[in-house]
CSV table of C-alpha atoms (C1' of nucleotides) in Angstrom, one decimal:
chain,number,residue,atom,x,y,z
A,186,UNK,CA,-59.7,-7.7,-29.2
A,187,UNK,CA,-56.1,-8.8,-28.7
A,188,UNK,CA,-55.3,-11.3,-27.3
A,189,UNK,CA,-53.4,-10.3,-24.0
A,190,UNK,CA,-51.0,-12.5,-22.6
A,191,UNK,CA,-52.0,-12.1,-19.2
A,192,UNK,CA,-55.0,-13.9,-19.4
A,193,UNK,CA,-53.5,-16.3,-21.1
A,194,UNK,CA,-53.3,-19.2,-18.7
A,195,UNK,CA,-57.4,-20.0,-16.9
A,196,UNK,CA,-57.8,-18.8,-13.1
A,197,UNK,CA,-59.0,-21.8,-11.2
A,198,UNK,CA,-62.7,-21.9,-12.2
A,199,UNK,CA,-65.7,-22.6,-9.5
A,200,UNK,CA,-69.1,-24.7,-9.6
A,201,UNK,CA,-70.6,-20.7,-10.6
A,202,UNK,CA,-68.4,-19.9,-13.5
A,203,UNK,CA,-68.9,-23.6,-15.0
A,204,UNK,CA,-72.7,-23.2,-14.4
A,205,UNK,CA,-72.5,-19.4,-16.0
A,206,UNK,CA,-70.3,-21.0,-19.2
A,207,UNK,CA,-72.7,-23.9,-19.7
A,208,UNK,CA,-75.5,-21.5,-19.9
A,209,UNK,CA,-74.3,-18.9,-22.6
A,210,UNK,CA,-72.7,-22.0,-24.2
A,211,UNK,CA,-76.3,-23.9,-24.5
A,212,UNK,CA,-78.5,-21.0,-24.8
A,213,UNK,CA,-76.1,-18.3,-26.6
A,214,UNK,CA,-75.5,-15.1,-26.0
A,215,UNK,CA,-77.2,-13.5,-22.9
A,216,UNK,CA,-77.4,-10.6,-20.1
A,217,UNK,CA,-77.2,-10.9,-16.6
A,218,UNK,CA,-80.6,-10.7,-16.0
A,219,UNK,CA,-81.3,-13.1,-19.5
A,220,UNK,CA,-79.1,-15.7,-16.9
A,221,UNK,CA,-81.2,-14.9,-14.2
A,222,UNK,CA,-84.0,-15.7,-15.4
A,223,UNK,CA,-82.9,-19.2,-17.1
A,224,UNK,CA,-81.5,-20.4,-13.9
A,225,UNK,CA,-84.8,-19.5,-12.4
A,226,UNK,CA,-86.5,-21.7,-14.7
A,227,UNK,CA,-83.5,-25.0,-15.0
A,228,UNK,CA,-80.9,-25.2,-12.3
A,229,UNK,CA,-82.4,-22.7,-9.9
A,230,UNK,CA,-83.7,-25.5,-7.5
A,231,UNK,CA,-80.9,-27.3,-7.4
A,232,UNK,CA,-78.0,-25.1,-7.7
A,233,UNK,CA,-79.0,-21.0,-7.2
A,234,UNK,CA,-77.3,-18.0,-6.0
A,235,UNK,CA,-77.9,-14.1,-5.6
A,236,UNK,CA,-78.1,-12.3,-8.5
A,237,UNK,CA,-75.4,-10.0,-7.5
A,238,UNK,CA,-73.4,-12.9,-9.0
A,239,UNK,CA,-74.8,-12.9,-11.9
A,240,UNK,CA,-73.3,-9.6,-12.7
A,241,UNK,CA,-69.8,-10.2,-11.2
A,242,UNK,CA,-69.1,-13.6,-12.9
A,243,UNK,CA,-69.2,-12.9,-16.2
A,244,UNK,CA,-66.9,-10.2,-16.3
A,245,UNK,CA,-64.2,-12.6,-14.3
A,246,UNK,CA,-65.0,-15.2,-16.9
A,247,UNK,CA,-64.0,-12.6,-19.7
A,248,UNK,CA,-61.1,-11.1,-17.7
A,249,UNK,CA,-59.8,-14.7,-18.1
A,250,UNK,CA,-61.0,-14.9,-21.8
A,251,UNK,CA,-63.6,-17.4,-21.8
A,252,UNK,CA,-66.5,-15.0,-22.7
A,253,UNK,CA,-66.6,-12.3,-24.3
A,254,UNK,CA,-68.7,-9.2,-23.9
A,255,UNK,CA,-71.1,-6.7,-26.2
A,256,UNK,CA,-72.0,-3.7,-24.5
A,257,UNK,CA,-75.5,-2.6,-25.9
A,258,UNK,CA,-75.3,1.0,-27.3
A,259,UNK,CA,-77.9,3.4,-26.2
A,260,UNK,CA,-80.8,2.1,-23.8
A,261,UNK,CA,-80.0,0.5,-21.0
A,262,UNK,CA,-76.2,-0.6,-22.5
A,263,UNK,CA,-76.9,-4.1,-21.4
A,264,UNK,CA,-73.8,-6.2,-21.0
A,265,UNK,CA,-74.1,-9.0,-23.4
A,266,UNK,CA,-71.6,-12.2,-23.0
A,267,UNK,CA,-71.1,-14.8,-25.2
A,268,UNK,CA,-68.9,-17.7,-25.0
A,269,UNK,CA,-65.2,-17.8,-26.5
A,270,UNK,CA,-63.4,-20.7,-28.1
A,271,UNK,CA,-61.2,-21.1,-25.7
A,272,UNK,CA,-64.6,-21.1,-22.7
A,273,UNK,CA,-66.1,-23.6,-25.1
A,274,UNK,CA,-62.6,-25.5,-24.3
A,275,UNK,CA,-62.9,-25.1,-20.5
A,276,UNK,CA,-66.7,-26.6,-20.0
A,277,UNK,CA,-65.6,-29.8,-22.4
A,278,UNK,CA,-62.6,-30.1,-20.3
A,279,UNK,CA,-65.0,-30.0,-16.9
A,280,UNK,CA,-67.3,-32.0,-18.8
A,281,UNK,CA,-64.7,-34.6,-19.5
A,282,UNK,CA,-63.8,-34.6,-15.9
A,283,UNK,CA,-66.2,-36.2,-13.7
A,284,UNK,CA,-66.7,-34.3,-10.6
A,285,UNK,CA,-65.4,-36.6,-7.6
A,286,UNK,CA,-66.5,-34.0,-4.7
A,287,UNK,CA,-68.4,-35.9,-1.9
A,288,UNK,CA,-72.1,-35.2,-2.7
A,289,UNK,CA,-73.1,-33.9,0.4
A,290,UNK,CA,-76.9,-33.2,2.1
A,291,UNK,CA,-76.0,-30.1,3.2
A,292,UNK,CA,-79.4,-29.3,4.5
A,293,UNK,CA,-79.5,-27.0,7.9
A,294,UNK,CA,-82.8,-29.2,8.7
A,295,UNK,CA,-81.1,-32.4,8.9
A,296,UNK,CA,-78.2,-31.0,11.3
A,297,UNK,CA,-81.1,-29.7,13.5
A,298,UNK,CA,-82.6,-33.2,13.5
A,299,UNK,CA,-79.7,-34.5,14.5
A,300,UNK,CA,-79.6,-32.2,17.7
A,301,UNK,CA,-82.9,-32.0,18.1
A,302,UNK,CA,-82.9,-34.5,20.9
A,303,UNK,CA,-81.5,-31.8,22.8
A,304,UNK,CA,-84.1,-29.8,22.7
A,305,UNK,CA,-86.9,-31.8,23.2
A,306,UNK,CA,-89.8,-33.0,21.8
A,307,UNK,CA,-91.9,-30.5,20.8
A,308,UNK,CA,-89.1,-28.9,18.5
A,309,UNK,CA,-88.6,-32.5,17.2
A,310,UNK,CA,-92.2,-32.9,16.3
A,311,UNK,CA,-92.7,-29.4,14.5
A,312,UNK,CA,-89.1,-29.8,12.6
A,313,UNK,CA,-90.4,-33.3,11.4
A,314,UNK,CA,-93.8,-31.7,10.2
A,315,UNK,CA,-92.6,-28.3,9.2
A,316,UNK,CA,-90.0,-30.1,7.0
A,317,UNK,CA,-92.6,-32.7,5.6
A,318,UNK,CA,-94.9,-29.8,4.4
A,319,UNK,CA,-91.9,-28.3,2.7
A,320,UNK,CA,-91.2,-31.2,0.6
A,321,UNK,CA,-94.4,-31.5,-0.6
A,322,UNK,CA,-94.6,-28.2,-1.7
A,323,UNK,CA,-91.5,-28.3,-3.6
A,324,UNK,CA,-92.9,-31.5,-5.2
A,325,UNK,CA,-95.9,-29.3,-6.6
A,326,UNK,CA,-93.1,-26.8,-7.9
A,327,UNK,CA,-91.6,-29.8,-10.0
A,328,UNK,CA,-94.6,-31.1,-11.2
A,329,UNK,CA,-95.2,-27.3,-12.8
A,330,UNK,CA,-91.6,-27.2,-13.6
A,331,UNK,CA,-92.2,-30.6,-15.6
A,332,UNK,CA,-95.1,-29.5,-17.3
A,333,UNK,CA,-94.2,-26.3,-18.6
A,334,UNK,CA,-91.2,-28.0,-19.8
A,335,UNK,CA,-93.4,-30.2,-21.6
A,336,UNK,CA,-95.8,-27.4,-23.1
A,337,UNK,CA,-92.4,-25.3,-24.4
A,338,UNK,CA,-92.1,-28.5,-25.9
A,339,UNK,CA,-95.4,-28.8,-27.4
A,340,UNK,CA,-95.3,-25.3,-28.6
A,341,UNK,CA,-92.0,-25.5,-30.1
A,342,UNK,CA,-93.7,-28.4,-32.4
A,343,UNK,CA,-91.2,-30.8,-31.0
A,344,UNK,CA,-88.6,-30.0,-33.5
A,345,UNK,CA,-85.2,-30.7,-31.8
A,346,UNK,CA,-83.8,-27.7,-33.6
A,347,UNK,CA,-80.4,-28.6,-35.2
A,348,UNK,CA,-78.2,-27.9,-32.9
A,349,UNK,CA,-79.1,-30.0,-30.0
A,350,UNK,CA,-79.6,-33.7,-29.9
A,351,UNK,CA,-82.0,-35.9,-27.8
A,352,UNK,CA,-78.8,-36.7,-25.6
A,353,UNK,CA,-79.0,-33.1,-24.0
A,354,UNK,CA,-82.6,-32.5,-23.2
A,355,UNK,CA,-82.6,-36.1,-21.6
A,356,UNK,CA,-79.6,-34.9,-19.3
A,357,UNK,CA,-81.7,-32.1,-18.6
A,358,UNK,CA,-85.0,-34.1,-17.7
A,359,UNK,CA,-82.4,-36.2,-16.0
A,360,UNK,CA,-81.6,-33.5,-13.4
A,361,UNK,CA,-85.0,-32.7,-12.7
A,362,UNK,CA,-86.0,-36.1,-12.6
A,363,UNK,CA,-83.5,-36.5,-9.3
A,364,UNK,CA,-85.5,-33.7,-8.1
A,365,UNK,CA,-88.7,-35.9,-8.0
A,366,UNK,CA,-86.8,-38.6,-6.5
A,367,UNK,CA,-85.1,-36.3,-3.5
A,368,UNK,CA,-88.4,-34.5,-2.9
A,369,UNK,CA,-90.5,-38.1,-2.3
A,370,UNK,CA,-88.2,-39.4,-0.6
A,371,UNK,CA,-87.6,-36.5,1.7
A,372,UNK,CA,-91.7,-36.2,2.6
A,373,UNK,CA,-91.6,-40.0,3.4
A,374,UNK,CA,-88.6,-39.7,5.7
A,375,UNK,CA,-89.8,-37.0,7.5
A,376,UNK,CA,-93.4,-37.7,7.6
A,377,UNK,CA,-91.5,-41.5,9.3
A,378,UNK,CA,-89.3,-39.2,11.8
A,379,UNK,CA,-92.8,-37.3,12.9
A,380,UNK,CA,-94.7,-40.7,13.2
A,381,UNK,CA,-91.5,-41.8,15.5
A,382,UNK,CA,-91.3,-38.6,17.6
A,383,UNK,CA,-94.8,-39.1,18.5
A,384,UNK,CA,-94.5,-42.0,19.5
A,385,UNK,CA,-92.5,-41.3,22.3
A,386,UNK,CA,-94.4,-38.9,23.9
A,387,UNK,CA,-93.2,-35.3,24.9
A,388,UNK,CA,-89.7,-36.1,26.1
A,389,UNK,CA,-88.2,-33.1,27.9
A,390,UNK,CA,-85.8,-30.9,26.4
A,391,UNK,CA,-82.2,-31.3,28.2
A,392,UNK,CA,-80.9,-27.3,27.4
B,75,UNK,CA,-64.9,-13.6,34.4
B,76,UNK,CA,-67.0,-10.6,34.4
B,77,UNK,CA,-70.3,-10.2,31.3
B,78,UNK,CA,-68.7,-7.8,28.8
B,79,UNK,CA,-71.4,-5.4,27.8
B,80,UNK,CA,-70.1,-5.7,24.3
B,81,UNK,CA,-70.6,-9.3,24.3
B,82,UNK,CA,-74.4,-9.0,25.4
B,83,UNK,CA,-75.6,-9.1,21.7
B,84,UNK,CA,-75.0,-12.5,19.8
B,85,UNK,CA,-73.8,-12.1,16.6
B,86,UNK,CA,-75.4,-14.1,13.5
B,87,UNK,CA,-74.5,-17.6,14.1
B,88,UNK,CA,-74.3,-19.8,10.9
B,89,UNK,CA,-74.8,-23.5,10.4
B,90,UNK,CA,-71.3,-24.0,11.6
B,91,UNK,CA,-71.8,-22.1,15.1
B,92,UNK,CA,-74.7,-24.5,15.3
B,93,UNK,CA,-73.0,-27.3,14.2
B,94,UNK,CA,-70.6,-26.7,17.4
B,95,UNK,CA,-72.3,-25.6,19.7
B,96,UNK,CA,-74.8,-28.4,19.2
B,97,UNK,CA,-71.5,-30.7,19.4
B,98,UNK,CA,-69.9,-29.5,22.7
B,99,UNK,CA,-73.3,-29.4,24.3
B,100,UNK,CA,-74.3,-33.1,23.2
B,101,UNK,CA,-70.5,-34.0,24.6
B,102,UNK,CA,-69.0,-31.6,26.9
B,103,UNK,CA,-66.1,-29.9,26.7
B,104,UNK,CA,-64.2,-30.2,23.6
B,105,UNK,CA,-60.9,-29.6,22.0
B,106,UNK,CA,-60.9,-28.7,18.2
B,107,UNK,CA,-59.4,-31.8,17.2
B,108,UNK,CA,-61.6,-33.6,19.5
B,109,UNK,CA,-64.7,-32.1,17.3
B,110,UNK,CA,-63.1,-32.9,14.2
B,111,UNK,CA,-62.6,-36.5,15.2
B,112,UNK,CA,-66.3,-36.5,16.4
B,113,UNK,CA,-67.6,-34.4,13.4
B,114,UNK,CA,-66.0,-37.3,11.0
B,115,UNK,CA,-67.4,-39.9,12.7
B,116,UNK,CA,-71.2,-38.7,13.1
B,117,UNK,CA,-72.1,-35.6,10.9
B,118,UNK,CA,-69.3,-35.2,8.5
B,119,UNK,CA,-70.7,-37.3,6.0
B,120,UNK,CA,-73.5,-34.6,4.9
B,121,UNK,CA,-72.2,-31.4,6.9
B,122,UNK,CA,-67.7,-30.9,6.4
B,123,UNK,CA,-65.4,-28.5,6.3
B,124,UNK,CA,-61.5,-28.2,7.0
B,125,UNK,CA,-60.2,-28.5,10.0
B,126,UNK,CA,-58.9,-25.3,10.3
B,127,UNK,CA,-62.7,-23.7,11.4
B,128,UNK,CA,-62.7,-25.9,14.1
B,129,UNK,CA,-59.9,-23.6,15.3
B,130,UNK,CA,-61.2,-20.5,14.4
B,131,UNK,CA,-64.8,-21.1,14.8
B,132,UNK,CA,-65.2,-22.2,18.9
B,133,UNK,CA,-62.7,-18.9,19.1
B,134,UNK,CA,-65.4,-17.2,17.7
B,135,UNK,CA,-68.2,-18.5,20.0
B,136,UNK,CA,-66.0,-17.7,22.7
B,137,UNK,CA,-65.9,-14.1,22.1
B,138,UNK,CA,-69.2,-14.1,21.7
B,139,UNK,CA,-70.0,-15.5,25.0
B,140,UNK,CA,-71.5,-18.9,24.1
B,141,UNK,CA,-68.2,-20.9,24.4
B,142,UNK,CA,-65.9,-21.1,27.7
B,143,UNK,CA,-62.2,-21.0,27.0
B,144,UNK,CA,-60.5,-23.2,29.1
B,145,UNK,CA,-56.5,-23.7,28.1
B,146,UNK,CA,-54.8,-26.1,29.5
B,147,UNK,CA,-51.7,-25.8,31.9
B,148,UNK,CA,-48.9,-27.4,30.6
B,149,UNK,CA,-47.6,-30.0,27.8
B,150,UNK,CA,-50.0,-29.1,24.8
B,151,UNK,CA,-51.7,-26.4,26.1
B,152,UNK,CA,-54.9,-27.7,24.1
B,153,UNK,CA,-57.9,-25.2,24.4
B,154,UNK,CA,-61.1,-26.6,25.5
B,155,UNK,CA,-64.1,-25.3,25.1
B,156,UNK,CA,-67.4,-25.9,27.1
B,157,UNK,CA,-70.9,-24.3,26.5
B,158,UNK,CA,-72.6,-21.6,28.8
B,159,UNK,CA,-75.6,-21.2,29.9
B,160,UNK,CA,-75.9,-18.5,27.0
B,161,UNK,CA,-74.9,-21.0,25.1
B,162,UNK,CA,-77.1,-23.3,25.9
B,163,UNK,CA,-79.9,-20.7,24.9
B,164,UNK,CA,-79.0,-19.8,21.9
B,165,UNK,CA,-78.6,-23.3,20.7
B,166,UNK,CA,-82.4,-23.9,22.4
B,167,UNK,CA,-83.3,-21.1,20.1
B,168,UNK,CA,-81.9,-22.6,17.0
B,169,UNK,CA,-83.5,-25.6,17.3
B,170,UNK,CA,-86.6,-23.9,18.5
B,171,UNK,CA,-86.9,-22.3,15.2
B,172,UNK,CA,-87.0,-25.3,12.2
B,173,UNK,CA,-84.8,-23.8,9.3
B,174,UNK,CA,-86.8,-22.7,6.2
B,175,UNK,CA,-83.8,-22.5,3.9
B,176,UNK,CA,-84.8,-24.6,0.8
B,177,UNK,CA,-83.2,-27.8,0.8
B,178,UNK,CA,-80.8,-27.4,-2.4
B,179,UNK,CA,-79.3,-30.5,-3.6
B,180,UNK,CA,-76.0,-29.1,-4.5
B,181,UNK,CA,-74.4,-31.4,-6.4
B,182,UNK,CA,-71.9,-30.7,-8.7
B,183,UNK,CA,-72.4,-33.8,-10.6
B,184,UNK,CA,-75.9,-32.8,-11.3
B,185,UNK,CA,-74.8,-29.6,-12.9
B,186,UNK,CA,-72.4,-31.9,-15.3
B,187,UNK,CA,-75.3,-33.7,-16.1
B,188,UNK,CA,-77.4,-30.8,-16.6
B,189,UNK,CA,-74.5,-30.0,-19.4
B,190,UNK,CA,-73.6,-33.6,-20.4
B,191,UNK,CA,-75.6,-33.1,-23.6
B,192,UNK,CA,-72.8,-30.3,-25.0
B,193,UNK,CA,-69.9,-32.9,-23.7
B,194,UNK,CA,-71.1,-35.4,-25.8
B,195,UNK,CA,-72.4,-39.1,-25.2
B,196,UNK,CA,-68.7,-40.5,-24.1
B,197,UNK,CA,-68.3,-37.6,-21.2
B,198,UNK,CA,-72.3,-38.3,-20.2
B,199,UNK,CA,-71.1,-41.7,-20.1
B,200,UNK,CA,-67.9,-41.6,-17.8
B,201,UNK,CA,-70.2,-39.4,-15.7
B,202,UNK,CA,-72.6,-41.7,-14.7
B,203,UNK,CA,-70.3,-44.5,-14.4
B,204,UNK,CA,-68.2,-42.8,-11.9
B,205,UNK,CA,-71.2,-41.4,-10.0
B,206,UNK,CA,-72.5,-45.1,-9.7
B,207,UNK,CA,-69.5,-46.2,-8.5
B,208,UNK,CA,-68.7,-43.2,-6.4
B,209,UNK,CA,-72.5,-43.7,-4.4
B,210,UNK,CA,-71.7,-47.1,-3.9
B,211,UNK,CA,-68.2,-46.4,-2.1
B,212,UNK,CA,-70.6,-44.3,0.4
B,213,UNK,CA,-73.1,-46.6,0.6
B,214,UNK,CA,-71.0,-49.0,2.1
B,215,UNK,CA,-69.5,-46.7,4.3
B,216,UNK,CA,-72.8,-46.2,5.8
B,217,UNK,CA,-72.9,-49.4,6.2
B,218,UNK,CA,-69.9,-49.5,8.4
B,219,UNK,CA,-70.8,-46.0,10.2
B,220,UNK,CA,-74.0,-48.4,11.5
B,221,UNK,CA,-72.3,-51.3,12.4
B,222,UNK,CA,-70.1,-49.1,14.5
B,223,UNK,CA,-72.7,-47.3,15.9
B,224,UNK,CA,-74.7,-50.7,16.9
B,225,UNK,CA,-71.2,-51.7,18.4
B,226,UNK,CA,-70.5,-49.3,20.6
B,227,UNK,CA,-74.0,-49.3,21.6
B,228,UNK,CA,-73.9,-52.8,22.4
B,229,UNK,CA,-70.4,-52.3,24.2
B,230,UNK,CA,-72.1,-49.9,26.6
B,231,UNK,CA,-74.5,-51.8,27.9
B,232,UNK,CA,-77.3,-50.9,26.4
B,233,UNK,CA,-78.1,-48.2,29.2
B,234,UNK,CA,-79.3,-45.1,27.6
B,235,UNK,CA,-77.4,-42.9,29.9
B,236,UNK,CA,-78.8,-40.3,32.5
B,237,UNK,CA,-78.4,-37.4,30.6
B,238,UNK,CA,-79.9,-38.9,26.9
B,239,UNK,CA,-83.3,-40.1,26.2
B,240,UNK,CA,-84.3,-42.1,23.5
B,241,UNK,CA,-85.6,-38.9,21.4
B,242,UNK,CA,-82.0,-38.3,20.7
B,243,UNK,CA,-80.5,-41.5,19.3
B,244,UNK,CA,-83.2,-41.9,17.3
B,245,UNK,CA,-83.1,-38.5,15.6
B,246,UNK,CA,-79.6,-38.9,15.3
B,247,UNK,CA,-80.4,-42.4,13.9
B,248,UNK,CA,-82.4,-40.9,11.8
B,249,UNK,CA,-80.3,-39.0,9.8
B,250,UNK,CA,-78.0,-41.8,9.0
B,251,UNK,CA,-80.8,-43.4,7.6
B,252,UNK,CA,-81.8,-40.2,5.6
B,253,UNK,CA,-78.0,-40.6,4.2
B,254,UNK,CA,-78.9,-44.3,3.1
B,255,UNK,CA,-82.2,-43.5,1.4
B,256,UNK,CA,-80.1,-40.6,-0.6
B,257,UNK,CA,-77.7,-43.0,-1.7
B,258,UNK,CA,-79.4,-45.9,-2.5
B,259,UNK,CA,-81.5,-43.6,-4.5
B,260,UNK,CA,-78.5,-41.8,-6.1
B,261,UNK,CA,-77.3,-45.2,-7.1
B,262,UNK,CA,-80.3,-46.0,-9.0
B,263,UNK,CA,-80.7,-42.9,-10.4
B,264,UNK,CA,-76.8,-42.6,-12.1
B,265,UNK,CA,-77.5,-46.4,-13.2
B,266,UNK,CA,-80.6,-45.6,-14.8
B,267,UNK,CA,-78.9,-42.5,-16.4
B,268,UNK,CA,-75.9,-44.6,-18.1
B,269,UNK,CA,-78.3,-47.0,-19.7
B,270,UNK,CA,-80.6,-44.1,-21.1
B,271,UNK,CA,-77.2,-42.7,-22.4
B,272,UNK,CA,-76.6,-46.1,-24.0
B,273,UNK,CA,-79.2,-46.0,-25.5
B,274,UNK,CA,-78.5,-43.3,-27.4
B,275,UNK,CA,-75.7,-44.5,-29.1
B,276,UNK,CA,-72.5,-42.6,-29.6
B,277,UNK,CA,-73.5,-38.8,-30.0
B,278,UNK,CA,-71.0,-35.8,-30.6
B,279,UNK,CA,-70.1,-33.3,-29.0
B,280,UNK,CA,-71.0,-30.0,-29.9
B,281,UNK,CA,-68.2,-27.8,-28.4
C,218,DG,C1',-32.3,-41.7,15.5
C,219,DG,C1',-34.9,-40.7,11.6
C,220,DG,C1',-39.1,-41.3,9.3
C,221,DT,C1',-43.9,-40.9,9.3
C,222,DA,C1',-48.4,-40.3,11.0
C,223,DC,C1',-50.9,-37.7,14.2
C,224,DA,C1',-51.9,-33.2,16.2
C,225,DT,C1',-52.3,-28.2,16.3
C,226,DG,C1',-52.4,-24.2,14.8
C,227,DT,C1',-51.6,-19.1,11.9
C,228,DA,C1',-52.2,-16.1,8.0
C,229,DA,C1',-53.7,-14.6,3.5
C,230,DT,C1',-57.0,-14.8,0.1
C,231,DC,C1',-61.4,-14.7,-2.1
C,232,DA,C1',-66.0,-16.3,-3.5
C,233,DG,C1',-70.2,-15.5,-2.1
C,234,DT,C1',-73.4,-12.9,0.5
C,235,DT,C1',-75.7,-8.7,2.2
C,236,DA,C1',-76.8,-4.1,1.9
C,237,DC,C1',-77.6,-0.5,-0.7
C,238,DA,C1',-79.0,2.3,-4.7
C,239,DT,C1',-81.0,3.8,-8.9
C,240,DG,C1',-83.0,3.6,-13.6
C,241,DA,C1',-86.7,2.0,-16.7
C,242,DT,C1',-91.4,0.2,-17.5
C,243,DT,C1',-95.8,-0.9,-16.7
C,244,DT,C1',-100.3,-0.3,-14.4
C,245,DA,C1',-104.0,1.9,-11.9
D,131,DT,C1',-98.7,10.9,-12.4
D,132,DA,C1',-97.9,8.1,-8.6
D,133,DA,C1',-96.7,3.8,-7.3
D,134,DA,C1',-95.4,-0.7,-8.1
D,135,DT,C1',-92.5,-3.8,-10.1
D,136,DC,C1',-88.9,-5.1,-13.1
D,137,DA,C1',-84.1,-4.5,-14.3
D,138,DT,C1',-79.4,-3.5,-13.3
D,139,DG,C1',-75.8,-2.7,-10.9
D,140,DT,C1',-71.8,-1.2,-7.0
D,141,DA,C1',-69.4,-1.7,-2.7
D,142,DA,C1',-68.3,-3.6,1.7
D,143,DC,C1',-67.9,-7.5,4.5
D,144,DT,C1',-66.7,-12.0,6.1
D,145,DG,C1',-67.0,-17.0,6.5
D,146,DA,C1',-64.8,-20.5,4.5
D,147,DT,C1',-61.0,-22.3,2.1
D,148,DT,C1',-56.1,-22.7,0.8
D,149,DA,C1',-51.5,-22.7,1.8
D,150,DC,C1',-48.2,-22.9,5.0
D,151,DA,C1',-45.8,-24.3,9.3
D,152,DT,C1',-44.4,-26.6,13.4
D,153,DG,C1',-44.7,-29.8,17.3
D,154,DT,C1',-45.2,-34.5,19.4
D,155,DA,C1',-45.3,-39.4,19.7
D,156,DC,C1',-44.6,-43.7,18.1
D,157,DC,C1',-42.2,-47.4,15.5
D,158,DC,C1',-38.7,-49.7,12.8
DNA sequence: GGGTACATGTAATCAGTTACATGATTTA
DNA sequence: TAAATCATGTAACTGATTACATGTACCC
């Protein structure tokens, strides 16, 4: 593979292609589906997308040179990527630059709590509870996600393996650790905003 | 103006057709940059965009029957837009109908982290320093966004208003406080991150 | 009277989503 | 062997973003 001059300088890179880079750079080499799967089972709560993008990332990230693909022969010619030199350069220099974006709670919930005045009580009340359940069932989620994490470990004999130190899987517990926190604190407030909407009484809607 | 037969069928609305209509039926007639002024000082802080689909977006909901267009006659010509009574229905609906869409915390400082371990302990470092840091800034920016609120309150009197019960300030009360219990958790969370990281002492990279 | 901050838009682009479609494996 | 289910994609569409551009009012 020459190297072609076009693709020489990066396209401006998104939130997905860092995600897609970080995976084939931790894990190694893997298909669409492979990635898939492994967001499923790590960053899928947080941070997930169709699959469809799964399939068209990749092959932007190795028009621009940061992965590289092997097309399986025979079978099902899976499309194979791994990741470059110069896409191991890109996610250090992301890495080394701390995102500054406003974190924001984009959740569609919250913007209908905050007009749900308008539309009375009622719609209040079951937001607040729907919501509540919601969060507790993603809570159970974790708690499996935490456990099998532990039992891979387990099984695994909890040998590092060489190429990864106790600084990454404890940035990795990290994240789902903030899941915890978001999830108890989200049943809390919203089992407070039912408790509150109740207490007024059935207020009329105003639409 | 005369009901458009192909304007009988509302189109998918997104969040941000919500986000307006809910806006201009809570206020009244609007002007874009009216909504943007309103949209920074009340949800903007966990639901923004640019400014430019506040132009485009009440167009939209004009076509589609929800919005009134009114232009004014002379010096800036601003357009205004009120809601209909069709309008007003479909925003009933909305909130009528509590979102299910999982709650993702989409932040991209959590998908650094998620990587932090291939950056090396310097980059995991910087990371959690600036996050601290960064959650503080909006922490006391909620501060503020209360204090103003209270203000204003207290300016008017105290009188609730014909037209708005108490539901209503205090779900909108409520997710201010939602944004407060995110960030003072955020900021505990990033601090507690840096001083595992510490911990660790000074670990390579392995890009 | 010219600078600068506020105000108001248009146009092009594209990432991400939705819809569709089909092949390969497993299971009943 | 029929029917699920898993696996693998393509194509079209469009909401959201980016880039650009101009007008208005105030202030030094």
């Amino acid at each position: 593979m020459v190297s072609n001059p076009h693709l020489t300088r990066t396209p401006p890179l998104t939130p997905t292609s860092h995600l897609v880079l970080g995976l084939v750079a931790w894990r190694g080499p893997l298909t669409p589906y492979e990635l898939k799967g492994l967001i499923a089972r790590t960053v899928g709560h947080f941070w997930s997308f169709p699959h469809t993008q799964l399939y068209t990332e990749p092959v932007r990230l190795a028009e621009a040179g940061l992965l590289r693909e092997q097309r399986e022969q025979g079978g099902r010619r899976r499309r194979r990527f791994s990741i470059t030199e110069r896409g191991r350069e890109a996610l250090g220099e992301w890495l080394r630059a701390p995102s500054t974006e406003p974190p924001e709670l984009r959740d569609l919930a919250l913007l209908q709590l905050f007009f749900a005045g308008l539309g009375g009580a009622d719609a209040a009340s079951a937001l607040a509870a729907a919501q509540e359940q919601a969060h507790r069932e993603r809570l159970a989620v974790y708690e499996q996600t935490e456990e099998r994490v532990a039992a891979d470990r387990a099984e695994r004999g909890e040998a590092p393996g060489p190429t990864e130190g106790e600084l990454a899987r404890r940035c990795r517990s990290a994240t789902l650790r903030m899941g915890f926190i978001y999830e108890r604190a989200s049943v809390a407030f919203w089992a407070e905003v039912g408790r509150e909407v109740a207490e007024l009484g059935g207020e009329r809607d105003l639409l």
